[in-house]
Amino acid sequence: MGAPPPQLDYTAAVLLLDKRSWLSLLFVLRGTPLARIWLRLLIVVTVAVVVTIIHEQHGMFASGLTMVPFSLVGLALGIFLGFRNNTSYDRFWEGRKLWGSLVNTTRTCAREIQTRIGTPDSDAKNITETHRELTYRVIAYVHCFRHHLRDEAHPGDAAPFLSEAEAKELETQSNPPQAILHRLAQRYTELWRAGEIHPLHLTHLDQSLVDLTNLQGACERIKSTPIPASYTVLIHRLVASYVFALPFGLVGAIGSWTPAVVALVAYAFLGLDAIGDEIEEPFGTHVNDLPLATLSRMIEINLRERLEESDIPQPLQPVNDVMS
């Protein structure tokens, strides 16, 4: 565990567009709803073209169905989509706040490890190695927690910060991050019994583990409790029914303009529906999910700097405007 861990690889997750001009944003494809809905949109527009051709050549769909029901349904559907997207974004933002708290808590945990473990009579070399061991275990926890939220293999990027035996043991655990916290608590107890931790300091050290456990539980709550499927299915069905029926209501009033208008309206409704789906689960590896790898690397850098290591990795940089 004494050797510096190697540089780690990560999966891209979040798109950065803040430096793009307004005009260039009109032509962005990656990370936008169009990348997800283009096939659905193409089918809808094809149906609109067919309906328009039949109407122009044979005079069908010229009477009966008007825009009144579409106006009423469209208004209600817009409200439903807005509510669902707000709910999805609340989950996304709560996940980001929890990981922001995780950053602060791990910094606190590392500070307490390096300032409250050891006495004036302690062997300096042994205490320095203990500080490194425990701080590395906090870093391992962060990487392991990311893998846990993304259903990735363990120990993964956490392995370089753990002993070989402990890394192998994680492969058999149902909740590897909690196994790491449990081992941290055991080490605190061992050091307290050895007289290296003052009883009052032990309480502070343990509180950091409690905070990490609470943050993990909150993230697991978001991950394991999706928006009710019945609501999601209802929205999908309403959107699909609306956009496929729309040409029949428009063609009698606007004729050959029907495909263009249908494309615009369908893009709006299908896009909003797709956005709600994408940000509902903030801990994945899609383009617009939270950049957990970037946050994990930042925590690793912060904690290893406190150990005064020299070969600290660089922060992850965007690749093609995508943060990992």
mmCIF file of C-alpha atoms in Angstrom, residues 92-108 142 145 149 211-212 215-216 218-219 283 290-292 294-296 298-299 302:
data_model
loop_
_atom_site.group_PDB
_atom_site.id
_atom_site.type_symbol
_atom_site.label_atom_id
_atom_site.label_comp_id
_atom_site.label_asym_id
_atom_site.label_seq_id
_atom_site.Cartn_x
_atom_site.Cartn_y
_atom_site.Cartn_z
ATOM 1 C CA PHE A 92 -30.369 15.068 -10.155
ATOM 2 C CA TRP A 93 -29.697 18.149 -8.021
ATOM 3 C CA GLU A 94 -30.067 16.264 -4.754
ATOM 4 C CA GLY A 95 -27.506 13.754 -6.015
ATOM 5 C CA ARG A 96 -25.108 16.597 -6.818
ATOM 6 C CA LYS A 97 -25.577 18.153 -3.374
ATOM 7 C CA LEU A 98 -24.927 14.802 -1.718
ATOM 8 C CA TRP A 99 -21.674 14.384 -3.621
ATOM 9 C CA GLY A 100 -20.717 17.937 -2.718
ATOM 10 C CA SER A 101 -21.209 16.980 0.926
ATOM 11 C CA LEU A 102 -19.173 13.839 0.304
ATOM 12 C CA VAL A 103 -16.266 15.997 -0.890
ATOM 13 C CA ASN A 104 -16.350 18.049 2.325
ATOM 14 C CA THR A 105 -16.796 15.033 4.586
ATOM 15 C CA THR A 106 -13.845 13.131 3.098
ATOM 16 C CA ARG A 107 -11.657 16.224 3.522
ATOM 17 C CA THR A 108 -12.736 16.432 7.146
ATOM 18 C CA VAL A 142 -14.886 7.150 -2.682
ATOM 19 C CA PHE A 145 -18.797 4.130 -3.744
ATOM 20 C CA LEU A 149 -23.730 3.517 -7.548
ATOM 21 C CA ASP A 211 -21.667 11.191 8.010
ATOM 22 C CA LEU A 212 -20.290 9.111 5.143
ATOM 23 C CA LEU A 215 -24.543 10.329 2.566
ATOM 24 C CA GLN A 216 -24.237 6.893 1.033
ATOM 25 C CA ALA A 218 -29.211 9.062 0.730
ATOM 26 C CA CYS A 219 -27.586 8.322 -2.641
ATOM 27 C CA PHE A 283 -25.445 8.343 -11.021
ATOM 28 C CA LEU A 290 -23.216 13.482 -12.736
ATOM 29 C CA PRO A 291 -19.415 13.507 -13.303
ATOM 30 C CA LEU A 292 -18.667 11.142 -10.436
ATOM 31 C CA THR A 294 -14.194 13.824 -11.904
ATOM 32 C CA LEU A 295 -15.371 14.341 -8.339
ATOM 33 C CA SER A 296 -13.625 11.151 -7.237
ATOM 34 C CA MET A 298 -10.682 15.695 -7.120
ATOM 35 C CA ILE A 299 -11.127 14.024 -3.734
ATOM 36 C CA ASN A 302 -7.063 16.736 -2.228
#
